[in-house]
PDB file of C-alpha atoms in Angstrom:
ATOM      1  CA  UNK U   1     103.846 103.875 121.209  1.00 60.00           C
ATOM      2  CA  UNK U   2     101.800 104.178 118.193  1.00 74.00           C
ATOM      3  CA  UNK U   3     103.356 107.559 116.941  1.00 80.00           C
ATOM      4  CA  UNK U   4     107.060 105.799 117.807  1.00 85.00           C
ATOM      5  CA  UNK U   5     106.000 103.490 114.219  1.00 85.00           C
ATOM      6  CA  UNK U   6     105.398 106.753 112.502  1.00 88.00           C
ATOM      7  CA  UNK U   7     109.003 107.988 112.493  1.00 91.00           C
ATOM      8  CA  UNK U   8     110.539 104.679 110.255  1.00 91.00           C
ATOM      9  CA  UNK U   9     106.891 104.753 108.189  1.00 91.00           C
ATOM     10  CA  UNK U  10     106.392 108.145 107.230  1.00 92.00           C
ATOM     11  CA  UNK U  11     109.944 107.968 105.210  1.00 93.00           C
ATOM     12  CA  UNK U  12     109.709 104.433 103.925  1.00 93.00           C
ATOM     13  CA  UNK U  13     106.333 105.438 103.005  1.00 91.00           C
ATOM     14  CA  UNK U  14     107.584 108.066 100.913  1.00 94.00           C
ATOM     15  CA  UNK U  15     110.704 105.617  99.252  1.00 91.00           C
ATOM     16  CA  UNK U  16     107.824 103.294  98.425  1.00 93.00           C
ATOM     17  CA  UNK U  17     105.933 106.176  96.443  1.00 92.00           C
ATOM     18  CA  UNK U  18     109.082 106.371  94.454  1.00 91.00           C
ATOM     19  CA  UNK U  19     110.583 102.925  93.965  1.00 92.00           C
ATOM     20  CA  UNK U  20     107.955 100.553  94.350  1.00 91.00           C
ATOM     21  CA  UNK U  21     104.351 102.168  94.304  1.00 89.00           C
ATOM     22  CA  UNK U  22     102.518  99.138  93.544  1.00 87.00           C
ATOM     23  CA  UNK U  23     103.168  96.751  96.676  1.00 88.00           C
ATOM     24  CA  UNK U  24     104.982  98.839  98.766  1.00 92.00           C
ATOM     25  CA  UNK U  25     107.057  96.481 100.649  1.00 90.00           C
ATOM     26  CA  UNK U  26     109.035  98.598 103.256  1.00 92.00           C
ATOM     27  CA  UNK U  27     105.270  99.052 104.827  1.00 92.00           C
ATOM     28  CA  UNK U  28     104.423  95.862 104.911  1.00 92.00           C
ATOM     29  CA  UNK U  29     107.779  94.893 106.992  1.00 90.00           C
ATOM     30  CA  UNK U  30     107.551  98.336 109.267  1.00 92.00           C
ATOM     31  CA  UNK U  31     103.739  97.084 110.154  1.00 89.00           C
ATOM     32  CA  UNK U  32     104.918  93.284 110.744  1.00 91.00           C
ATOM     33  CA  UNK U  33     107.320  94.570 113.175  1.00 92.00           C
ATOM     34  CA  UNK U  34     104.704  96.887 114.781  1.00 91.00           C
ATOM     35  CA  UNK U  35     102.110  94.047 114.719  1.00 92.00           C
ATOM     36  CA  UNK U  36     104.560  91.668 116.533  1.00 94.00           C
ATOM     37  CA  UNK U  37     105.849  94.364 118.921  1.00 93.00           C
ATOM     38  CA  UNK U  38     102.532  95.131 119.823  1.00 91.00           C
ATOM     39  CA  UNK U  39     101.659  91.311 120.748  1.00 94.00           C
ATOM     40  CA  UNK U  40     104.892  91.095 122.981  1.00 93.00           C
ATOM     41  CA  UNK U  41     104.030  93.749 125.024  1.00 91.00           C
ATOM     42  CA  UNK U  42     100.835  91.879 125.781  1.00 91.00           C
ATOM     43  CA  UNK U  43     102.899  89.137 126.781  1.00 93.00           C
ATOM     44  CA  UNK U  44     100.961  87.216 123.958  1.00 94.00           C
ATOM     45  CA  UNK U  45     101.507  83.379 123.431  1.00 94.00           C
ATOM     46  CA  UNK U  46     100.796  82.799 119.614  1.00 96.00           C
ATOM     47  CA  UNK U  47     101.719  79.660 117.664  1.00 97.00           C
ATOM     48  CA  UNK U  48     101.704  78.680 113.977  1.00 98.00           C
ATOM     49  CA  UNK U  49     101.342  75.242 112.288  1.00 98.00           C
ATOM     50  CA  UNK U  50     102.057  73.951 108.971  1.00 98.00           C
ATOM     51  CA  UNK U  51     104.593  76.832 108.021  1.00 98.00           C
ATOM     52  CA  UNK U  52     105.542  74.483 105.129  1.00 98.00           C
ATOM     53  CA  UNK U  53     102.455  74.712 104.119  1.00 98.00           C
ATOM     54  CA  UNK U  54     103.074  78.510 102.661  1.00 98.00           C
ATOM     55  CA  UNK U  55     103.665  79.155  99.298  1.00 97.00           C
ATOM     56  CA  UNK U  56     106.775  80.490  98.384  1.00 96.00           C
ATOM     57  CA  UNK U  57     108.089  84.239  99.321  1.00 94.00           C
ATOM     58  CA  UNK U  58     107.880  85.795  95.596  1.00 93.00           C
ATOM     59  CA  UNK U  59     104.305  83.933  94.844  1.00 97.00           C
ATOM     60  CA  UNK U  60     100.846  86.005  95.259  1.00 97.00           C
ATOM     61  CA  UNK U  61      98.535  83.988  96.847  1.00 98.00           C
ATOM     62  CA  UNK U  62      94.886  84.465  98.514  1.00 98.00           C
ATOM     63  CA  UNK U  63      94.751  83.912 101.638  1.00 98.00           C
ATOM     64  CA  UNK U  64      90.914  83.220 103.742  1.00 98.00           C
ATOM     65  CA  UNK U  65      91.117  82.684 107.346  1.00 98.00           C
ATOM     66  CA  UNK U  66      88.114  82.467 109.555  1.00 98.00           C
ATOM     67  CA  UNK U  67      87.849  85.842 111.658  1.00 97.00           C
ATOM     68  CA  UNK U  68      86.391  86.454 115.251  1.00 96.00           C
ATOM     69  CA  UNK U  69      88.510  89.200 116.402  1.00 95.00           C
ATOM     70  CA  UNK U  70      90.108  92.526 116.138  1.00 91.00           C
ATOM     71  CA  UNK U  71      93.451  90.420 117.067  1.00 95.00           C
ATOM     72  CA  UNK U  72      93.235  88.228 114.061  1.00 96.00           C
ATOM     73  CA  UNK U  73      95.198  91.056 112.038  1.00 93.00           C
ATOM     74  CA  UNK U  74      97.155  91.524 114.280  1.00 94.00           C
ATOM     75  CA  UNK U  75      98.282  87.508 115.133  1.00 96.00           C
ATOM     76  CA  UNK U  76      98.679  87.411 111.369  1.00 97.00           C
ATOM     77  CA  UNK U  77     100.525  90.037 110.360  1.00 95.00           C
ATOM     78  CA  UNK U  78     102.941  89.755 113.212  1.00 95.00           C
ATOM     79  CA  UNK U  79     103.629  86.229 113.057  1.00 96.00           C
ATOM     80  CA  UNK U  80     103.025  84.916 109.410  1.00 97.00           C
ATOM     81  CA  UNK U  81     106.114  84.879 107.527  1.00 95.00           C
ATOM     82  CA  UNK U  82     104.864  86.431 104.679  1.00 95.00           C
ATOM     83  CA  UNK U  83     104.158  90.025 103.238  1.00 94.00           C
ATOM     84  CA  UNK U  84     100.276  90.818 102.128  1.00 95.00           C
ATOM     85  CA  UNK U  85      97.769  93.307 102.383  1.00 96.00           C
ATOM     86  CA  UNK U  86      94.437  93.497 103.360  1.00 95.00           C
ATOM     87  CA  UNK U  87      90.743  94.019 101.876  1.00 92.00           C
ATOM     88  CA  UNK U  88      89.135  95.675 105.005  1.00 87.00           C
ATOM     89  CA  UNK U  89      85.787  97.492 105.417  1.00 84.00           C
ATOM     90  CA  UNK U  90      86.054 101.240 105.085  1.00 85.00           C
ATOM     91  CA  UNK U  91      85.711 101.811 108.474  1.00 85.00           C
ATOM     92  CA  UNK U  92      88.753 100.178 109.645  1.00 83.00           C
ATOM     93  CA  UNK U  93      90.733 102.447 107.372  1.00 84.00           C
ATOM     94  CA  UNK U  94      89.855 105.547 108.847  1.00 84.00           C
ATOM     95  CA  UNK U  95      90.659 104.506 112.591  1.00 83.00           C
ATOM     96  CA  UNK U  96      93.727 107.181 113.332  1.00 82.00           C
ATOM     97  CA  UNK U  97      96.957 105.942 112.823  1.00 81.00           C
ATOM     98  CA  UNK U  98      96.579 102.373 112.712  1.00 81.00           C
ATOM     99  CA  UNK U  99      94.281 102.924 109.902  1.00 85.00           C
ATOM    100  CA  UNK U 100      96.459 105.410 108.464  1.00 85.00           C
ATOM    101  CA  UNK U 101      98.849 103.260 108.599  1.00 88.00           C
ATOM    102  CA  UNK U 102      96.816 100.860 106.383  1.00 88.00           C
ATOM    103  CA  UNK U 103      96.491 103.382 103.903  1.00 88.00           C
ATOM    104  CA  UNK U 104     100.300 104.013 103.649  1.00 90.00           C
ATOM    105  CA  UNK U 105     100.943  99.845 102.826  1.00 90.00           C
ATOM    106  CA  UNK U 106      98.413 100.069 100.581  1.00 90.00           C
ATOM    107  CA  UNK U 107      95.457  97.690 101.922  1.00 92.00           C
ATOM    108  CA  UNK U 108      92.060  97.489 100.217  1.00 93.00           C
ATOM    109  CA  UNK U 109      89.113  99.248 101.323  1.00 87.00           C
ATOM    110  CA  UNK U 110      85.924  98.703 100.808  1.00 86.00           C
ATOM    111  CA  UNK U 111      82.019  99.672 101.669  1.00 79.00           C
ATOM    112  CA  UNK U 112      79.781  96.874 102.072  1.00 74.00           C
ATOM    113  CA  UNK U 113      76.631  98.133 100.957  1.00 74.00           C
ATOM    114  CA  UNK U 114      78.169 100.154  98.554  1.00 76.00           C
ATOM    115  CA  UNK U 115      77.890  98.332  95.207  1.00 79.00           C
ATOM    116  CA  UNK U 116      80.005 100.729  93.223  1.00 83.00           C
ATOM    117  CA  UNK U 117      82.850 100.138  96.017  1.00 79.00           C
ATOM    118  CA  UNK U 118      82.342  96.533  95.823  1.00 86.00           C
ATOM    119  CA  UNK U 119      82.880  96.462  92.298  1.00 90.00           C
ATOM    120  CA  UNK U 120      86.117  98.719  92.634  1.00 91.00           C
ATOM    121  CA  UNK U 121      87.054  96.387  95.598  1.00 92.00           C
ATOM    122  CA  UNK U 122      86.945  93.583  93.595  1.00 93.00           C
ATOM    123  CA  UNK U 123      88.813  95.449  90.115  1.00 94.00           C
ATOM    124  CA  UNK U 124      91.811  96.627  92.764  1.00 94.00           C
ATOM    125  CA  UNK U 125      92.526  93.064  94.382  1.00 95.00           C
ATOM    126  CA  UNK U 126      93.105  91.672  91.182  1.00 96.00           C
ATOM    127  CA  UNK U 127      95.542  94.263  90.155  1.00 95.00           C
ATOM    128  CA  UNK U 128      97.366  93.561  93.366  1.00 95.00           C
ATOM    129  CA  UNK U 129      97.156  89.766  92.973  1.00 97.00           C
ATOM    130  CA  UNK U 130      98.904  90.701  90.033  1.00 95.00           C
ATOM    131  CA  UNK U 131     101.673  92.800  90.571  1.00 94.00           C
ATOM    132  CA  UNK U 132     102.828  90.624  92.772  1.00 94.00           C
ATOM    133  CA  UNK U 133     101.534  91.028  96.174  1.00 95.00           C
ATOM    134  CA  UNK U 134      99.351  88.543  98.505  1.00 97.00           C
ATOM    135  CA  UNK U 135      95.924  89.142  99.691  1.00 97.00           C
ATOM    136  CA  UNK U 136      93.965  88.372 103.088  1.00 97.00           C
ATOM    137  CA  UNK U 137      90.160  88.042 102.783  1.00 96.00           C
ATOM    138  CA  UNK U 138      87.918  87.069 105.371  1.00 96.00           C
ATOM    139  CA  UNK U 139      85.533  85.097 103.468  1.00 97.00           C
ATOM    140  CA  UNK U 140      82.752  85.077 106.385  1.00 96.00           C
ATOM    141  CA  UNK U 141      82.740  89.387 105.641  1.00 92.00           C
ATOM    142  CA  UNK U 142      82.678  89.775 108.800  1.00 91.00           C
ATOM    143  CA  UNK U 143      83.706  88.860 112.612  1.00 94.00           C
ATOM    144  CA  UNK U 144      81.980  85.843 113.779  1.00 96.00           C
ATOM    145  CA  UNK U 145      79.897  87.057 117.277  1.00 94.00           C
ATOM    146  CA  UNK U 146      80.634  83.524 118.784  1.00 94.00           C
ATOM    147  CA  UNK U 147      83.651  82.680 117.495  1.00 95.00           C
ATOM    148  CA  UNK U 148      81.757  80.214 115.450  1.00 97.00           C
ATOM    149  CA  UNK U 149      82.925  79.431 111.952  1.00 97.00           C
ATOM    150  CA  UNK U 150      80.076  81.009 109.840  1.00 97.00           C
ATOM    151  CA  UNK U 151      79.392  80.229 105.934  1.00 97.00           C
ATOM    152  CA  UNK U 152      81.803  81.648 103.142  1.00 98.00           C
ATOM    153  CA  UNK U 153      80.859  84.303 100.411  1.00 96.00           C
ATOM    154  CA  UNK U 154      82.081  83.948  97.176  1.00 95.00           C
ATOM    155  CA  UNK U 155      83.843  87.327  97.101  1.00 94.00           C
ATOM    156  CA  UNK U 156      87.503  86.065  97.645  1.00 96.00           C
ATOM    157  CA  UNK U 157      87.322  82.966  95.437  1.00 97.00           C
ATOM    158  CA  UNK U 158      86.023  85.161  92.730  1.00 96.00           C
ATOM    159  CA  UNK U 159      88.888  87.466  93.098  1.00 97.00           C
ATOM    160  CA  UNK U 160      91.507  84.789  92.887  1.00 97.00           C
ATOM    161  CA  UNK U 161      89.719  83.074  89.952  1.00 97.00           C
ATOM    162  CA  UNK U 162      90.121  85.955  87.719  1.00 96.00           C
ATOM    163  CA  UNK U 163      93.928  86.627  88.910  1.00 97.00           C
ATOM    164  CA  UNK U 164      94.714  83.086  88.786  1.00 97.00           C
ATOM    165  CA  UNK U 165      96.391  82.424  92.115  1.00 98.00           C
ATOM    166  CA  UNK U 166      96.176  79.843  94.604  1.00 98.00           C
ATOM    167  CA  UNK U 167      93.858  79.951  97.746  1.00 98.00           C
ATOM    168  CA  UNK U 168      95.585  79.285 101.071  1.00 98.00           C
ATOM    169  CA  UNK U 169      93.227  78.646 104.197  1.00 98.00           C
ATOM    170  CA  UNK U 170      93.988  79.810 107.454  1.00 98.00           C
ATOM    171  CA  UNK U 171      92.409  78.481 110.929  1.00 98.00           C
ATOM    172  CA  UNK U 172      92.826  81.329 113.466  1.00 98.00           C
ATOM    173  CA  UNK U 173      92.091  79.542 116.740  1.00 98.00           C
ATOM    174  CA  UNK U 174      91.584  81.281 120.233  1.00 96.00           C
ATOM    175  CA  UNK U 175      91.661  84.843 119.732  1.00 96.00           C
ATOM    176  CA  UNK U 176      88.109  85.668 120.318  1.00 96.00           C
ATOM    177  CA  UNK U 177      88.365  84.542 124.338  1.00 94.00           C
ATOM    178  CA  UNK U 178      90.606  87.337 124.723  1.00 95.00           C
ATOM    179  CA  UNK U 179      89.435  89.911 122.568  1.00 93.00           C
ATOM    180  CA  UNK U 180      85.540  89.286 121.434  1.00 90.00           C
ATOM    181  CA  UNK U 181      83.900  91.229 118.411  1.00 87.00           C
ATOM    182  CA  UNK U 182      82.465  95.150 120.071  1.00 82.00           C
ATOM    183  CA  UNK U 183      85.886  94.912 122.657  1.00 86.00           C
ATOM    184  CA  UNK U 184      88.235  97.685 122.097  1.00 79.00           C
ATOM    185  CA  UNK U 185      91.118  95.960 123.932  1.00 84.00           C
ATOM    186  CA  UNK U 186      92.163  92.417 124.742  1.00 88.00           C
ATOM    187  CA  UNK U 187      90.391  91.410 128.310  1.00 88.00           C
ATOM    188  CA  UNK U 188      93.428  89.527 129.175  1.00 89.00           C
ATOM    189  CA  UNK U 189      96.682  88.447 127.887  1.00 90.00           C
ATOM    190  CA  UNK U 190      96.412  86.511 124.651  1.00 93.00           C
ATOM    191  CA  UNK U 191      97.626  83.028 124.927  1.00 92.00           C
ATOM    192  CA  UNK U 192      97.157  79.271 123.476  1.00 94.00           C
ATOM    193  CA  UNK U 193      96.109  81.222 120.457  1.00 97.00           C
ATOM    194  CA  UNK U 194      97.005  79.242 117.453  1.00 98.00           C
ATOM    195  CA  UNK U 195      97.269  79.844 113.483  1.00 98.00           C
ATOM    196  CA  UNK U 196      97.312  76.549 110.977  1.00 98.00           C
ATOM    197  CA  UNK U 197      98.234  77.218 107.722  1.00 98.00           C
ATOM    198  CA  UNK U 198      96.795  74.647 105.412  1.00 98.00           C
ATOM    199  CA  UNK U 199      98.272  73.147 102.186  1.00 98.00           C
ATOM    200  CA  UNK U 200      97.553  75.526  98.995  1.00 98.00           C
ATOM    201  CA  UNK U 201      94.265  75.046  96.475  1.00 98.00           C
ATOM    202  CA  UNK U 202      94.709  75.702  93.351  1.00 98.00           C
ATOM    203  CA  UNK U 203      94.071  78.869  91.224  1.00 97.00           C
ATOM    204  CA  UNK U 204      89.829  78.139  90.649  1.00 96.00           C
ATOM    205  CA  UNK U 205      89.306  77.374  87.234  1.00 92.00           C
ATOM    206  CA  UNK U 206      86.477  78.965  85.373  1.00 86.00           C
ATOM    207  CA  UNK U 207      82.862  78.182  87.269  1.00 90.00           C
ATOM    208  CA  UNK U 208      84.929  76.463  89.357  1.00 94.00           C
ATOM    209  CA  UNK U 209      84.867  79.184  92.181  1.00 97.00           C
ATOM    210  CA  UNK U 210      82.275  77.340  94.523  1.00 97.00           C
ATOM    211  CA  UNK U 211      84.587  74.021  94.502  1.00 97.00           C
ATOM    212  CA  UNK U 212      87.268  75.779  95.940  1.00 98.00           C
ATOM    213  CA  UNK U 213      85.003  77.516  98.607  1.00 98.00           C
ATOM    214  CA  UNK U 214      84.075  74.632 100.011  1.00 98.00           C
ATOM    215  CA  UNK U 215      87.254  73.135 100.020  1.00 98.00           C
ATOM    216  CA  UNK U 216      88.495  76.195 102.186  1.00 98.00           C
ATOM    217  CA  UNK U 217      85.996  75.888 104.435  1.00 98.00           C
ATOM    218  CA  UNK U 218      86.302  72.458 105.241  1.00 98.00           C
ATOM    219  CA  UNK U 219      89.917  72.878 105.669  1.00 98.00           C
ATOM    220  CA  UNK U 220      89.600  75.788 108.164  1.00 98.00           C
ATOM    221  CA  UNK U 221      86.789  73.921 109.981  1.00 98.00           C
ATOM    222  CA  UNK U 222      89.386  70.421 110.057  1.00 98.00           C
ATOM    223  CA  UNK U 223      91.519  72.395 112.491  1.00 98.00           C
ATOM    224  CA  UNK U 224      88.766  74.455 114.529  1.00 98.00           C
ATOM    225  CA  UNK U 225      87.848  73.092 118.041  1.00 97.00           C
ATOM    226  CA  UNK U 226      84.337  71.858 118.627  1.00 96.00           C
ATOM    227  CA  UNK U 227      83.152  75.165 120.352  1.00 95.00           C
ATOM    228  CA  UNK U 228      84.456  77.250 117.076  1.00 97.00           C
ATOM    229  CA  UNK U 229      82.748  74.956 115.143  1.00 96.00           C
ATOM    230  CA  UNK U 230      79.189  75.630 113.613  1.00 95.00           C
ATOM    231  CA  UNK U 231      76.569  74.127 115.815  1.00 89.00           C
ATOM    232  CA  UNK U 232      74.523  72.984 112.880  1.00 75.00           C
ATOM    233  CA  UNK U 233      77.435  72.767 109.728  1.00 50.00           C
ATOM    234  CA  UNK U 234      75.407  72.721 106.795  1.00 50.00           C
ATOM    235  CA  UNK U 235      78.090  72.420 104.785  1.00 47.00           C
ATOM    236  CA  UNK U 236      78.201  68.700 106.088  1.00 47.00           C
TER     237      UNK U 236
END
């Protein structure tokens, strides 16, 4: 199934080299389609809130949703009505084909305890923010074990200050019951998972970065149930 995704990629891959190396748009809709494809056949019930919520088709946002599972990526970029790429650990771009795949839209890698990398990570999400194309960044860094919302890093709300675009939180609710952090495959079929978009923040002004953390957090915690919640919030 994976290798069927290869035969439309592989050329559009090669168009976007050509005529639009920079966001490379006829990935991003070839791995939407192979994101939602991929969720059907699981017989997956996913379903999204506050769609008018998202900024408009042609703006570059940030977006930070919380993150608990593999199938995050795949709920959002199959059923999100909007193009981005993603800044992903290293790792995750070396998986074959999927991770391949990655590579051919264009996401953003990077090594966590690499500073170097992190400063390169950092340098190549604001030149995408600014040609044009949206961003995904887990602000927790990582998958929470739980499913528990865990604290924000500043990473993300950095990136958007200095490329002056708008934050967008995301609540991704469910997906960790069906496919928990160190599980290679869903358990079961995905369903009663659930993705609220919340209303845009605006571009953080300068030292303003930490305001508009915490105003992403609390928006993505407003929508979590109480057993994704933190079970001591000291963000209260």
């Amino acid at each position: 199934t994976i290798l069927f995704w290869y035969i439309p990629l592989v050329p559009l891959y090669l168009y976007s080299l050509v005529f639009d190396r920079s966001r490379r748009r006829a990935c991003d809709w070839i791995v939407q389609i192979w994101a939602r494809c991929t969720l059907s056949l699981l017989f997956s019930d996913i379903r999204v809130e506050g769609l008018e919520n998202l900024p408009p088709r042609d703006e570059a946002v940030m977006y930070v949703p919380n993150h608990c599972s593999f199938l995050d990526i795949f709920a959002l970029s199959g059923y999100l009505p909007r193009r981005f790429k993603y800044i992903s650990k290293i790792e995750i771009l070396r998986i074959p084909f999927i991770g391949w795949a990655m590579q051919f839209a264009k996401h953003i890698a990077i090594k966590r305890m690499d500073r170097a990398s992190q400063v390169q990570t950092v340098r190549d999400a604001v030149d995408c923010l600014k040609a044009g194309s949206s961003l995904v960044t887990f602000p927790e860094g990582t998958r929470s074990k739980d499913g528990r919302l865990m604290e924000f890093k500043k990473g993300p709300f950095s990136m958007a200050a200095k490329a002056q675009v708008r934050v967008v939180p995301i609540s991704i609710i469910g997906t960790h019951l069906f496919q928990p952090p160190g599980s290679a495959f869903p358990m079961a079929r995905p369903r009663g998972v659930k993705l609220v978009v919340h209303p845009p923040l605006d571009a953080p002004g300068k030292k303003k970065e930490q305001e508009t953390l915490e105003q992403a957090r609390a928006a993505v915690l407003s929508a979590l149930p109480k057993s994704m919640q933190p079970l001591k919030d000291e963000s209260a």
